[in-house]
């Protein structure tokens, strides 16, 4: 189709495009700023409010160590509230960014690492290592990494497609693999003694409870290394989304870009899962929410922030929403995520 | 038509022979495998009412789980066949469509919130949960752009299963003893289920079985498509609703009896279809034969694959059945 327009109108069009892009850019900055503010609010709520309120001056006194605060506030802040808020942030960022990356690659909101079974692979390997092999700490993390990577490889070979193509087949293969891995998890639970099994079942629902500062340090290192790389890869992924030829033409070989993105996602998902278990639906939810906030544009950074807001707030709700009931964060995200997925199915074409 | 008759009778005879063989294997094989003589003397001792014979004790336990296994296999295979026919979805199965998860959630809610303790009530609780799950999954996929495609249904089922798991976890997480019971219950198993349990769920199973067994013509009409079906004068919606209720009832009964046994309902009708062709009257009959055989053989395999411990039949069917789903996905051009 040829476009015949007078020269003057071409300038108009250029101006139109320029201004609309500027608007989108401004909206992007606004959304990112808003999400950052939302995350800050969530952090404040999580660390200071709840059954045991901590005042702002007390918070600084404890964190900076400039004074004594009576009443066990120091213990509660440093051993429960702060670590949970921090690990929630890290986990949410990792899961949100991973989910949005997969959704961008597959051009399908349903192709997130949790729906595809990557999280389940990490969980099954981690639980197996924990209960049957008696491993702990780094061994569990490595096992989770191997589990998630194996599922990724199985997904690609069994659905006979490169990352990003044929999402329908890949999703169905993912559902099959998840079912298989779930039964592995159930089998492991049957072999464990009561206390181990209970511990493992709480972990399997996705919980921030009892996370140590050492684990947080480990997760922080992984996120600090992998997330910036993923954000850089995302720029090239946007090019790949335009079409393989275009991407190759501007120096972003699609195969290589996808492989790098896949590797980073596996790393982030596995590290997060090995620390706090499979937190349901965060990877799936964050991308579509960020996209809606941005008016249809996909952004990995925004999805990462959305993820951290979701996890920190869900953890707070799980801990304090019902008096005397302490729900793991994964129960809350599962209760919110399942209806959202059902709703999304009625709105968007699955294939 | 001798050729046609032979085509009907030969597979049927082979199938019934397979049932007898599977029952015999299920009674004889296990952590202590019995010879034919021991089985016969054990059965004889049981019939006389004697329990002193050690072989008789083993036979008694194995007869119980064989009966439960055969009933569960029959129920889930027929349920899967009916669901595949009703939804025109080759990937329909009580597990994949979330009906098993809904049924399990119904039982847990009944135990935890209503304080229900009788096994007879479990069947009806499971039916309630299963019906809600089936309605939600079907309504969501019907509302989806492009209609109820296999992928949408599978995803809706997966979402529902994940949500049910969250609710169950939320209800049980603070109760260590309930959680301890649940980790055994969430795995489908036919071991340690007394035959009396079958009697408790029997009314539900029999009614559902009758409905589904007679649903061949409805399913055949459904396979033709909505327009042709209406032209042929079938009362589409009512008939389909009744059959769907029957299919869910069979799945719910199986869940109440043994816990979730997945993938049998998916795989069996496809295996049967390879022999019978597309006529649903034959597919249903074949599924009723192959389902028990498959569950009994899988259960027996689970007893001997990792001695001295057993692998529960629900775990075995998932590990063996998931590749079946992948095979189906790769073979058929699923939209």
Short mmCIF file of N, CA, C and O in Angstrom, two decimals, chain A residues 11-106:
data_model
loop_
_atom_site.label_atom_id
_atom_site.label_comp_id
_atom_site.label_asym_id
_atom_site.label_seq_id
_atom_site.Cartn_x
_atom_site.Cartn_y
_atom_site.Cartn_z
N UNK A 11 5.27 16.18 7.64
CA UNK A 11 5.82 16.81 8.84
C UNK A 11 4.86 16.63 10.00
O UNK A 11 5.24 16.29 11.12
N UNK A 12 3.53 16.83 9.68
CA UNK A 12 2.53 16.63 10.73
C UNK A 12 2.64 15.24 11.33
O UNK A 12 2.65 15.06 12.54
N UNK A 13 2.73 14.26 10.41
CA UNK A 13 2.78 12.88 10.89
C UNK A 13 4.00 12.66 11.78
O UNK A 13 3.91 12.03 12.83
N UNK A 14 5.15 13.14 11.30
CA UNK A 14 6.37 12.97 12.08
C UNK A 14 6.19 13.58 13.46
O UNK A 14 6.54 13.00 14.49
N UNK A 15 5.58 14.79 13.44
CA UNK A 15 5.36 15.48 14.72
C UNK A 15 4.44 14.65 15.61
O UNK A 15 4.66 14.50 16.81
N UNK A 16 3.41 14.04 14.93
CA UNK A 16 2.46 13.22 15.68
C UNK A 16 3.16 12.04 16.35
O UNK A 16 3.01 11.80 17.55
N UNK A 17 3.98 11.34 15.54
CA UNK A 17 4.69 10.18 16.06
C UNK A 17 5.59 10.61 17.21
O UNK A 17 5.63 9.99 18.28
N UNK A 18 6.30 11.73 16.95
CA UNK A 18 7.26 12.20 17.96
C UNK A 18 6.53 12.50 19.28
O UNK A 18 6.95 12.08 20.35
N UNK A 19 5.40 13.20 19.15
CA UNK A 19 4.72 13.59 20.39
C UNK A 19 4.11 12.38 21.08
O UNK A 19 4.10 12.28 22.30
N UNK A 20 3.62 11.42 20.26
CA UNK A 20 3.02 10.25 20.91
C UNK A 20 4.10 9.43 21.60
O UNK A 20 3.88 8.88 22.67
N UNK A 21 5.30 9.38 20.97
CA UNK A 21 6.38 8.65 21.62
C UNK A 21 6.80 9.35 22.90
O UNK A 21 7.12 8.72 23.90
N UNK A 22 6.82 10.69 22.82
CA UNK A 22 7.20 11.44 24.01
C UNK A 22 6.19 11.17 25.13
O UNK A 22 6.54 10.98 26.29
N UNK A 23 4.90 11.15 24.72
CA UNK A 23 3.86 10.89 25.72
C UNK A 23 4.07 9.52 26.36
O UNK A 23 4.00 9.35 27.57
N UNK A 24 4.33 8.51 25.48
CA UNK A 24 4.53 7.15 26.00
C UNK A 24 5.73 7.12 26.93
O UNK A 24 5.70 6.48 27.99
N UNK A 25 6.80 7.83 26.52
CA UNK A 25 7.99 7.88 27.36
C UNK A 25 7.69 8.51 28.70
O UNK A 25 8.10 8.02 29.76
N UNK A 26 6.92 9.63 28.63
CA UNK A 26 6.59 10.31 29.88
C UNK A 26 5.73 9.40 30.75
O UNK A 26 5.94 9.30 31.95
N UNK A 27 4.77 8.70 30.10
CA UNK A 27 3.93 7.78 30.86
C UNK A 27 4.78 6.68 31.50
O UNK A 27 4.57 6.30 32.65
N UNK A 28 5.77 6.19 30.73
CA UNK A 28 6.65 5.16 31.26
C UNK A 28 7.37 5.63 32.50
O UNK A 28 7.40 4.92 33.52
N UNK A 29 7.93 6.87 32.42
CA UNK A 29 8.64 7.38 33.59
C UNK A 29 7.70 7.56 34.77
O UNK A 29 8.04 7.25 35.91
N UNK A 30 6.50 8.06 34.46
CA UNK A 30 5.50 8.27 35.51
C UNK A 30 5.15 6.95 36.18
O UNK A 30 5.10 6.85 37.42
N UNK A 31 4.93 5.91 35.35
CA UNK A 31 4.55 4.60 35.90
C UNK A 31 5.68 4.04 36.74
O UNK A 31 5.47 3.53 37.86
N UNK A 32 6.92 4.12 36.21
CA UNK A 32 8.05 3.60 36.97
C UNK A 32 8.20 4.34 38.30
O UNK A 32 8.42 3.72 39.34
N UNK A 33 8.04 5.68 38.25
CA UNK A 33 8.11 6.47 39.49
C UNK A 33 7.02 6.06 40.46
O UNK A 33 7.26 5.86 41.65
N UNK A 34 5.79 5.90 39.92
CA UNK A 34 4.67 5.50 40.76
C UNK A 34 4.90 4.13 41.39
O UNK A 34 4.62 3.91 42.58
N UNK A 35 5.45 3.19 40.58
CA UNK A 35 5.69 1.85 41.10
C UNK A 35 6.76 1.86 42.19
O UNK A 35 6.67 1.16 43.19
N UNK A 36 7.78 2.72 41.96
CA UNK A 36 8.84 2.84 42.97
C UNK A 36 8.24 3.36 44.29
O UNK A 36 8.55 2.85 45.37
N UNK A 37 7.35 4.35 44.16
CA UNK A 37 6.68 4.89 45.35
C UNK A 37 5.82 3.81 46.01
O UNK A 37 5.82 3.65 47.24
N UNK A 38 5.10 3.04 45.17
CA UNK A 38 4.25 1.97 45.71
C UNK A 38 5.10 0.94 46.46
O UNK A 38 4.72 0.45 47.53
N UNK A 39 6.27 0.64 45.89
CA UNK A 39 7.15 -0.32 46.55
C UNK A 39 7.62 0.22 47.90
O UNK A 39 7.65 -0.50 48.90
N UNK A 40 7.97 1.53 47.93
CA UNK A 40 8.40 2.14 49.19
C UNK A 40 7.30 2.05 50.24
O UNK A 40 7.56 1.69 51.39
N UNK A 41 6.08 2.38 49.81
CA UNK A 41 4.94 2.30 50.73
C UNK A 41 4.79 0.87 51.25
O UNK A 41 4.63 0.64 52.46
N UNK A 42 4.89 -0.10 50.31
CA UNK A 42 4.75 -1.50 50.72
C UNK A 42 5.82 -1.87 51.74
O UNK A 42 5.55 -2.56 52.73
N UNK A 43 7.05 -1.41 51.51
CA UNK A 43 8.15 -1.71 52.44
C UNK A 43 7.86 -1.12 53.82
O UNK A 43 8.08 -1.76 54.85
N UNK A 44 7.39 0.15 53.83
CA UNK A 44 7.09 0.81 55.10
C UNK A 44 6.00 0.05 55.83
O UNK A 44 6.11 -0.25 57.03
N UNK A 45 4.94 -0.31 55.08
CA UNK A 45 3.84 -1.06 55.69
C UNK A 45 4.34 -2.37 56.27
O UNK A 45 4.07 -2.72 57.42
N UNK A 46 5.15 -3.08 55.47
CA UNK A 46 5.60 -4.41 55.90
C UNK A 46 6.53 -4.34 57.11
O UNK A 46 6.47 -5.19 58.00
N UNK A 47 7.42 -3.33 57.15
CA UNK A 47 8.40 -3.31 58.23
C UNK A 47 7.87 -2.64 59.50
O UNK A 47 8.27 -3.01 60.60
N UNK A 48 7.00 -1.65 59.35
CA UNK A 48 6.61 -0.88 60.53
C UNK A 48 5.25 -1.28 61.10
O UNK A 48 5.04 -1.22 62.30
N UNK A 49 4.30 -1.69 60.23
CA UNK A 49 2.95 -1.97 60.73
C UNK A 49 2.75 -3.45 61.02
O UNK A 49 3.67 -4.24 60.92
N UNK A 50 1.53 -3.77 61.38
CA UNK A 50 1.22 -5.16 61.72
C UNK A 50 0.88 -5.28 63.18
O UNK A 50 0.53 -4.30 63.83
N UNK A 51 0.96 -6.51 63.71
CA UNK A 51 0.64 -6.73 65.11
C UNK A 51 1.54 -5.91 66.03
O UNK A 51 1.15 -5.50 67.11
N UNK A 52 2.78 -5.71 65.59
CA UNK A 52 3.76 -5.03 66.42
C UNK A 52 4.23 -3.80 65.65
O UNK A 52 4.92 -3.90 64.65
N UNK A 53 3.78 -2.62 66.07
CA UNK A 53 4.10 -1.40 65.34
C UNK A 53 5.45 -0.86 65.78
O UNK A 53 5.77 -0.84 66.96
N UNK A 54 6.24 -0.47 64.78
CA UNK A 54 7.54 0.12 65.07
C UNK A 54 7.52 1.55 64.53
O UNK A 54 7.14 1.78 63.38
N UNK A 55 7.92 2.52 65.37
CA UNK A 55 7.89 3.91 64.92
C UNK A 55 9.11 4.19 64.05
O UNK A 55 10.11 3.47 64.09
N UNK A 56 9.01 5.25 63.25
CA UNK A 56 10.11 5.58 62.34
C UNK A 56 11.41 5.88 63.10
O UNK A 56 12.47 5.36 62.74
N UNK A 57 11.38 6.72 64.15
CA UNK A 57 12.64 6.96 64.88
C UNK A 57 13.23 5.67 65.44
O UNK A 57 14.45 5.45 65.34
N UNK A 58 12.36 4.79 65.97
CA UNK A 58 12.85 3.51 66.49
C UNK A 58 13.51 2.70 65.38
O UNK A 58 14.54 2.06 65.58
N UNK A 59 12.88 2.74 64.19
CA UNK A 59 13.42 2.00 63.04
C UNK A 59 14.86 2.41 62.77
O UNK A 59 15.75 1.57 62.66
N UNK A 60 15.09 3.73 62.70
CA UNK A 60 16.46 4.20 62.42
C UNK A 60 17.40 3.87 63.57
O UNK A 60 18.55 3.52 63.34
N UNK A 61 16.88 4.01 64.80
CA UNK A 61 17.72 3.69 65.95
C UNK A 61 18.21 2.24 65.88
O UNK A 61 19.38 1.94 66.13
N UNK A 62 17.29 1.34 65.50
CA UNK A 62 17.67 -0.08 65.45
C UNK A 62 18.61 -0.35 64.28
O UNK A 62 19.65 -0.98 64.43
N UNK A 63 18.24 0.18 63.10
CA UNK A 63 19.02 -0.14 61.90
C UNK A 63 20.42 0.46 61.99
O UNK A 63 21.41 -0.19 61.62
N UNK A 64 20.51 1.72 62.49
CA UNK A 64 21.83 2.37 62.58
C UNK A 64 22.55 2.02 63.88
O UNK A 64 23.72 2.35 64.04
N UNK A 65 21.83 1.38 64.80
CA UNK A 65 22.45 0.99 66.06
C UNK A 65 22.83 2.17 66.94
O UNK A 65 23.83 2.13 67.66
N UNK A 66 22.04 3.26 66.90
CA UNK A 66 22.39 4.45 67.66
C UNK A 66 21.71 4.50 69.01
O UNK A 66 21.88 5.46 69.75
N UNK A 67 20.88 3.51 69.35
CA UNK A 67 20.25 3.61 70.66
C UNK A 67 19.51 2.33 70.99
O UNK A 67 19.25 1.50 70.12
N UNK A 68 19.20 2.16 72.26
CA UNK A 68 18.47 0.98 72.70
C UNK A 68 16.98 1.19 72.50
O UNK A 68 16.45 2.27 72.78
N UNK A 69 16.29 0.17 71.97
CA UNK A 69 14.84 0.23 71.86
C UNK A 69 14.28 -0.92 72.68
O UNK A 69 14.63 -2.08 72.44
N UNK A 70 13.44 -0.63 73.65
CA UNK A 70 12.94 -1.68 74.53
C UNK A 70 11.85 -2.52 73.87
O UNK A 70 11.31 -2.16 72.83
N UNK A 71 11.55 -3.64 74.49
CA UNK A 71 10.35 -4.41 74.12
C UNK A 71 10.54 -5.37 72.97
O UNK A 71 9.57 -5.74 72.32
N UNK A 72 11.76 -5.80 72.70
CA UNK A 72 11.96 -6.81 71.67
C UNK A 72 11.77 -6.31 70.26
O UNK A 72 11.72 -7.09 69.31
N UNK A 73 11.65 -4.98 70.10
CA UNK A 73 11.43 -4.43 68.77
C UNK A 73 12.60 -4.76 67.85
O UNK A 73 12.41 -5.05 66.66
N UNK A 74 13.80 -4.72 68.42
CA UNK A 74 14.99 -4.95 67.60
C UNK A 74 14.96 -6.35 67.00
O UNK A 74 15.19 -6.54 65.80
N UNK A 75 14.61 -7.33 67.86
CA UNK A 75 14.58 -8.70 67.39
C UNK A 75 13.52 -8.87 66.29
O UNK A 75 13.78 -9.44 65.24
N UNK A 76 12.31 -8.34 66.56
CA UNK A 76 11.23 -8.51 65.59
C UNK A 76 11.57 -7.85 64.27
O UNK A 76 11.34 -8.42 63.20
N UNK A 77 12.17 -6.66 64.34
CA UNK A 77 12.50 -5.96 63.10
C UNK A 77 13.59 -6.69 62.33
O UNK A 77 13.44 -6.97 61.13
N UNK A 78 14.68 -7.02 63.01
CA UNK A 78 15.85 -7.55 62.30
C UNK A 78 15.72 -9.03 61.96
O UNK A 78 16.35 -9.52 61.03
N UNK A 79 14.93 -9.77 62.75
CA UNK A 79 14.84 -11.20 62.49
C UNK A 79 13.56 -11.59 61.75
O UNK A 79 13.45 -12.70 61.27
N UNK A 80 12.57 -10.70 61.71
CA UNK A 80 11.34 -11.10 61.02
C UNK A 80 10.92 -10.09 59.96
O UNK A 80 10.90 -10.39 58.77
N UNK A 81 10.62 -8.87 60.40
CA UNK A 81 9.98 -7.94 59.47
C UNK A 81 10.91 -7.50 58.34
O UNK A 81 10.55 -7.59 57.16
N UNK A 82 12.11 -7.04 58.70
CA UNK A 82 13.00 -6.52 57.68
C UNK A 82 13.45 -7.61 56.70
O UNK A 82 13.39 -7.41 55.48
N UNK A 83 13.91 -8.77 57.21
CA UNK A 83 14.32 -9.80 56.24
C UNK A 83 13.19 -10.21 55.31
O UNK A 83 13.41 -10.41 54.12
N UNK A 84 11.98 -10.29 55.84
CA UNK A 84 10.86 -10.70 54.98
C UNK A 84 10.57 -9.65 53.92
O UNK A 84 10.27 -9.97 52.77
N UNK A 85 10.66 -8.36 54.33
CA UNK A 85 10.42 -7.29 53.35
C UNK A 85 11.49 -7.30 52.27
O UNK A 85 11.20 -7.16 51.08
N UNK A 86 12.75 -7.52 52.69
CA UNK A 86 13.84 -7.48 51.72
C UNK A 86 13.77 -8.69 50.78
O UNK A 86 13.88 -8.55 49.56
N UNK A 87 13.56 -9.88 51.34
CA UNK A 87 13.53 -11.06 50.48
C UNK A 87 12.28 -11.02 49.59
O UNK A 87 12.32 -11.46 48.43
N UNK A 88 11.19 -10.44 50.11
CA UNK A 88 10.01 -10.28 49.28
C UNK A 88 10.29 -9.39 48.09
O UNK A 88 9.87 -9.68 46.96
N UNK A 89 11.02 -8.32 48.32
CA UNK A 89 11.38 -7.43 47.23
C UNK A 89 12.23 -8.14 46.19
O UNK A 89 11.94 -8.08 44.98
N UNK A 90 13.25 -8.84 46.67
CA UNK A 90 14.15 -9.53 45.73
C UNK A 90 13.41 -10.60 44.94
O UNK A 90 13.53 -10.70 43.71
N UNK A 91 12.62 -11.40 45.67
CA UNK A 91 11.89 -12.47 45.00
C UNK A 91 10.91 -11.90 43.99
O UNK A 91 10.80 -12.39 42.85
N UNK A 92 10.18 -10.86 44.39
CA UNK A 92 9.21 -10.26 43.50
C UNK A 92 9.86 -9.70 42.25
O UNK A 92 9.35 -9.87 41.13
N UNK A 93 11.01 -9.03 42.41
CA UNK A 93 11.70 -8.48 41.25
C UNK A 93 12.14 -9.59 40.31
O UNK A 93 11.94 -9.52 39.09
N UNK A 94 12.74 -10.64 40.89
CA UNK A 94 13.24 -11.74 40.06
C UNK A 94 12.10 -12.41 39.31
O UNK A 94 12.18 -12.63 38.09
N UNK A 95 11.00 -12.71 40.03
CA UNK A 95 9.89 -13.42 39.40
C UNK A 95 9.18 -12.54 38.38
O UNK A 95 8.84 -12.98 37.29
N UNK A 96 8.94 -11.27 38.77
CA UNK A 96 8.25 -10.35 37.86
C UNK A 96 9.02 -10.18 36.56
O UNK A 96 8.45 -10.27 35.46
N UNK A 97 10.33 -9.96 36.67
CA UNK A 97 11.15 -9.77 35.48
C UNK A 97 11.19 -11.04 34.64
O UNK A 97 11.08 -11.00 33.41
N UNK A 98 11.32 -12.20 35.31
CA UNK A 98 11.38 -13.47 34.57
C UNK A 98 10.09 -13.72 33.81
O UNK A 98 10.11 -14.07 32.62
N UNK A 99 8.97 -13.51 34.51
CA UNK A 99 7.68 -13.74 33.87
C UNK A 99 7.49 -12.84 32.66
O UNK A 99 7.12 -13.30 31.58
N UNK A 100 7.78 -11.55 32.83
CA UNK A 100 7.59 -10.60 31.74
C UNK A 100 8.50 -10.95 30.55
O UNK A 100 8.10 -10.79 29.39
N UNK A 101 9.70 -11.43 30.84
CA UNK A 101 10.62 -11.80 29.76
C UNK A 101 10.05 -12.95 28.94
O UNK A 101 10.04 -12.90 27.70
N UNK A 102 9.57 -13.99 29.64
CA UNK A 102 8.98 -15.13 28.92
C UNK A 102 7.76 -14.70 28.12
O UNK A 102 7.56 -15.15 27.00
N UNK A 103 6.94 -13.85 28.74
CA UNK A 103 5.72 -13.42 28.06
C UNK A 103 6.06 -12.61 26.81
O UNK A 103 5.40 -12.71 25.78
N UNK A 104 7.14 -11.82 26.92
CA UNK A 104 7.57 -11.03 25.77
C UNK A 104 8.10 -11.94 24.67
O UNK A 104 7.79 -11.77 23.49
N UNK A 105 8.88 -12.95 25.06
CA UNK A 105 9.47 -13.86 24.08
C UNK A 105 8.40 -14.65 23.35
O UNK A 105 8.46 -14.84 22.14
N UNK A 106 7.41 -15.14 24.11
CA UNK A 106 6.38 -15.99 23.50
C UNK A 106 5.26 -15.16 22.91
O UNK A 106 4.38 -15.71 22.25
#
